[in-house]
C-alpha cells in the first residue's frame, strides 16, 4: 500500500512560507522538482525514473502575482473538495471558479477567459505541491485498462468506508476498468495466475478475449489503449506487486511504442518523475513484436515514412533517447535499447496485428504465438 | 499659358476611348465617381501650380436620384478652382477633345500626363445622362465669366460648344466644371471619396480644400503651407528607360528634324560625344543625318540598340519635386487626431535610370480605439501627388512596406503582410517618368530598385517612429505593473491567510511587505519609462529642428505632450487599499 500525500498540510506549509516571507518583505520563491529528462535518474535496482536535485523556481513578482493569486484561489476550492471528499474534472473546476468570481466582485481580476487558463493553474498547483492531479481530487476521464480474467478478484474500499468485492469472472463479457488512482485496491487470485499480458491495442485485447484466451489460460489480459494512462500504469504496478505474476507487454515494433508506451509503463516518464514509484511496473517485459519475429513469422512490415512528421520525429527522438535517456542507457535495458538501435538502422516498423497474417484461417494463431513466446522466453 | 495651349494637339481617338472607358477609370460605378473627381481636381491643381497660384479647390457631390442603370445613382459632381481659367476655345478643346493636352510627352512631375482624363469624364456624362459638362471659366483677361455646355462629338473627336452666356462670378479667375453622371458613392476604403480627398490634402500642404459630400456639412481643410511647390524644369527621358516602340513614338514629337538633332533634343544625357560613340556600335553617319520622317524602322532599331550599348551618364535628379519633411509633418496632422508620427524625405535618386524622389509620413491615429490594433494599417499611395486607390497588391509601395520587419519598431505584423495598427503610412513617389503597371494608373511598377528605395524610406520612418512606440510600451508596462499590484496583492494575501488561518495583524504586515516588494519593481519600470521618454523627446526635438513644428494641436494631444505629466508614484507611497472592500463579498461567498 502506498502512502497518500497530505495535500492539506502541504498547502498550509506553502502558504505559511509565502506569508512569512511577505511579512518580512522578502521575495517568496516557490520551488518544485524539475520534471524533465535532464533531471531524471535511473537506478536498475529501483527500476523507474527518479528525480535528480534540479528545481524550478517561481518567484513572486509583478508578472507572476496574477498566477500566484489565481493558484491560491483555486487551491482553496480544491482543499474544500478534499475536506468533503468531493471530486471534479478540470472543466468542472473551471466553472466552479467562474461561479465564485461571479459572486464576489473583489475576485473579478482573477477571472478565467477559458479553460486552458484554469487548467494551467491546476497543473501549477500540482507542480508546487509535487502531487498528481488525482491527489487534489481532480480527475481526468478514465482511459484504457479494460481488464479480463477468470481468476482475479478485486477488493475495493470506498471513501465512505463501504466495501465492494469484484470477481472478474462474474462480469460476463464486460471488463473491469481501474480508476486513475487505483492504489487503494486490493487484489487476490482465486487460483494461481500464470501471467499478465498488456496489449497495446484495445481492440486486439478484445479479440483475444472473444476467442477464449482468458478461458484457456489462467491469466490477466488488459488493453492499454495507446500511451498508458495513470490508471493503466498504477494498475499494472498493482498486479505486478500484489500478485507477483510476470507481466508482458504486447505491442507494435516502432520507435513511438518503445519510448512513449513501453518505457512509460515500465519505468514511468520524465514528466511524472515525482510519482513514478506508484505509476510504473519495472518487471514488465517486451514480448513483441520483436525485430527477429519479422523473419521468423514472415510478418508484413513497412518502411518508416521519412516525410511523415510524427514518424520521423519519433526516430529522431529515439536517437536522442539512446544518448540521453538514462533508462535506455542502462545496461539492464540493453534489450530494448538494441531494438531502438535496430529501428534507427533499418527504418522498418511492424504492427502487433501482423501476427494475424501468419495463418489467416486460424483465429487462434496470435494466441498460440503469444504463449509460445512466453514459454520460450522469447521476449526482452 | 496661352503659348502652352497653342501646343495642344488633338488626334482622332474619341471613338476609341468612348468605347474603352473602362480602361481609363470607368470600369465600375464606384470608380466612375472617383475618376471624375480626381481628373477635375488634378487638373485644377496642375493649372494653379503652373500659374503660380496657391490653390483653393471646392468639391460638391450630390445625389440627384436613382439612375436608369441598375446599381447606380444619378450624381452631380462640381469642382471649382481659383486657377488661371481657360479661354472658351480652350475649354471646348480640353473638355471636348481627346489628347488635347499642354503636358503631353513632357518629362515633368505634373499630375496629368496624357490629355485623356477630363474628356473621358465628359464622355461618361454624355453616355449616361445625355448631357456633357457645364463649365464656368474666367481668365484674368476676360471681363466677365462665361458659362457654357461642352459635349464630345465622338465621331470626329471635336468639342461642341452650346448655351454659351456670360455670368456673374465671385472670383477674378478660375474654372468650374459640373458633371451629372451615373455612379455610386463610396466614402471609405479602397475607392473611397473621402480617402481620396484626405489623401490629396495630405500631399498638397499648400492646398485649401473644401468639400461637401451628400448631406454632410461642408468640410474645410485649410492650407498648412503658404509656399507653392517649386516645379522643376522639364527633363527629357533617358534613352535607357525606353522600349523600342516608345523610342519610335517619341520621334514624332519634334517635327521634321534630323535624327541626330532629335536624339540630342529629345533625350537627356545625349551629346555630340555620345553620337560619335554610336559609330563603333554599327550606326552609320548617314542615319543621323536623315530626317526623322525618312528614318525606317530598321534605322530606329539600329540607333536604339547602339544606344543601349553606350555608357551614358545617369539622368539628373533636378527634375523631381519634393514635398519636404516640414510640409509633410504639418500636413499629416490634417488627416485626423494624431498621437505621433515620423516623416522622411529621401534625397532624389536614380532608379532604373529615372530620377525618383520617395517621401513618407507614418502617423498613429489616436481615435481608432482598441479595434484599430487589429486592423491593417491604412496605406496611402501617391504617384506624382495623385492618390492611387486600386490594385494595391502588386504596387511597388505595397511591396516595399511588406518587406520591412515592422515588429522591430513595435508594430504587429502578420507574415509577409502589411503591419497592423491604427496607423497611416503615406508614401509619395515623385518622378517625371513614373512607370505604371496598367493604363488606369493605379499601380506603380515594382522594379527591384524602386522597391529598395521605398523600403529604405520605410525603415528610416520606422526607426524614428519606434522611439515613440517604445515609450508607450513602457508606459503601458508600468501601468500593468501598478494594476497588478493593486488588484492581485490583496487577493493573494487574503487567500494565504484563510488557508493558514492567520489573523488580521499578519495580514496587514504581509500586505505592507508585498507593497514594498512589488513597489520596488514598479520603481524600476518607472526608471525605464523615464529613459524611453527621454529618447522620444530627443526624437521630437530633432523633428522640430528639422521641420520647425511639433506634433500637437489643441484637441489631439500629440506626441511628447501626451501622458508625460502623469503622476509618478514613489514606491513608498504604494498602498494596497481596496483590501477592505472584499469583506462584504466574502460573506456572500460562504453562501
Ligand atoms: N481647371 C483648369 N484650369 C486651367 N487649365 C486647365 C484646367 N483643366 C485642364 N486644363 C488644361 O487642359 C489641359 C488638358 O487637360 P486634360 O485633363 O485633358 O489632360 P492632362 O491633365 O494633360 O492629362 P491627363 O489625361 O493625364 O489628365 C491641361 O493640360 C491644362 O493645360
Ligand atoms: Mg488631367
Short mmCIF file of C-alpha atoms in Angstrom, two decimals, chain A residues 8 11-13 15-16 18-28 59-63 65-66 68-70 72-73 75-76 79-80 99-100 103-110, chain B residues 480-482 484-485 487-489 491-502 505-507 509-514 516-522 581-582 585-586 588-589 591:
data_model
loop_
_atom_site.label_atom_id
_atom_site.label_comp_id
_atom_site.label_asym_id
_atom_site.label_seq_id
_atom_site.Cartn_x
_atom_site.Cartn_y
_atom_site.Cartn_z
CA UNK A 8 -3.86 19.85 3.29
CA UNK A 11 -0.81 23.59 1.26
CA UNK A 12 -0.69 25.12 4.71
CA UNK A 13 3.09 24.82 4.68
CA UNK A 15 1.04 29.39 2.28
CA UNK A 16 2.79 29.76 5.62
CA UNK A 18 4.61 32.70 1.46
CA UNK A 19 3.13 34.74 4.28
CA UNK A 20 6.24 34.65 6.41
CA UNK A 21 8.38 35.92 3.54
CA UNK A 22 5.91 38.66 2.78
CA UNK A 23 5.75 39.81 6.37
CA UNK A 24 9.49 40.28 6.21
CA UNK A 25 9.24 41.99 2.81
CA UNK A 26 11.33 39.16 1.44
CA UNK A 27 10.56 37.90 -2.04
CA UNK A 28 8.86 34.49 -1.77
CA UNK A 59 9.36 33.87 -7.59
CA UNK A 60 6.67 36.31 -6.70
CA UNK A 61 6.92 39.49 -8.77
CA UNK A 62 4.61 41.81 -10.64
CA UNK A 63 4.43 39.42 -13.53
CA UNK A 65 1.49 37.82 -8.88
CA UNK A 66 -1.55 37.14 -11.03
CA UNK A 68 0.09 33.07 -7.80
CA UNK A 69 -3.11 34.66 -6.60
CA UNK A 70 -5.03 32.53 -9.06
CA UNK A 72 -4.11 30.25 -4.09
CA UNK A 73 -7.71 30.88 -5.15
CA UNK A 75 -6.19 25.78 -4.14
CA UNK A 76 -8.90 26.89 -1.73
CA UNK A 79 -8.94 21.95 -0.40
CA UNK A 80 -12.68 22.36 0.15
CA UNK A 99 -19.05 30.83 -10.26
CA UNK A 100 -17.02 32.00 -7.27
CA UNK A 103 -20.46 36.03 -6.78
CA UNK A 104 -17.57 38.07 -5.45
CA UNK A 105 -16.75 41.33 -7.19
CA UNK A 106 -13.36 41.56 -5.46
CA UNK A 107 -12.21 38.45 -7.28
CA UNK A 108 -13.04 39.85 -10.70
CA UNK A 109 -9.39 40.36 -11.73
CA UNK A 110 -8.83 36.62 -11.39
CA UNK B 480 0.16 47.00 -15.93
CA UNK B 481 2.57 46.55 -13.06
CA UNK B 482 0.75 49.04 -10.90
CA UNK B 484 -1.32 44.03 -10.94
CA UNK B 485 -0.03 45.06 -7.56
CA UNK B 487 -5.52 44.04 -7.96
CA UNK B 488 -3.83 40.80 -7.08
CA UNK B 489 -1.91 41.67 -3.94
CA UNK B 491 -6.40 38.52 -3.16
CA UNK B 492 -3.15 36.60 -2.75
CA UNK B 493 -2.58 37.62 0.83
CA UNK B 494 -6.19 37.05 1.84
CA UNK B 495 -6.15 33.59 0.31
CA UNK B 496 -3.00 32.60 2.13
CA UNK B 497 -4.36 33.97 5.39
CA UNK B 498 -7.51 31.92 5.10
CA UNK B 499 -5.59 28.73 4.33
CA UNK B 500 -3.20 29.10 7.28
CA UNK B 501 -5.91 30.72 9.42
CA UNK B 502 -3.80 33.81 10.06
CA UNK B 505 -2.20 41.51 12.17
CA UNK B 506 -0.30 39.11 9.96
CA UNK B 507 -2.42 40.06 7.01
CA UNK B 509 2.03 43.08 7.75
CA UNK B 510 2.15 40.77 4.74
CA UNK B 511 0.33 43.37 2.64
CA UNK B 512 2.81 46.00 3.64
CA UNK B 513 5.69 43.71 2.72
CA UNK B 514 4.12 42.86 -0.62
CA UNK B 516 7.23 47.22 -0.72
CA UNK B 517 8.41 44.28 -2.81
CA UNK B 518 6.35 44.97 -5.87
CA UNK B 519 6.73 48.70 -5.47
CA UNK B 520 10.45 48.29 -5.99
CA UNK B 521 9.72 46.69 -9.35
CA UNK B 522 7.34 49.42 -10.31
CA UNK B 581 -13.69 46.09 0.12
CA UNK B 582 -13.89 42.29 -0.34
CA UNK B 585 -18.39 39.98 -0.74
CA UNK B 586 -16.58 37.33 1.24
CA UNK B 588 -21.65 36.21 0.22
CA UNK B 589 -19.11 33.67 -0.84
CA UNK B 591 -23.41 31.16 0.71
#
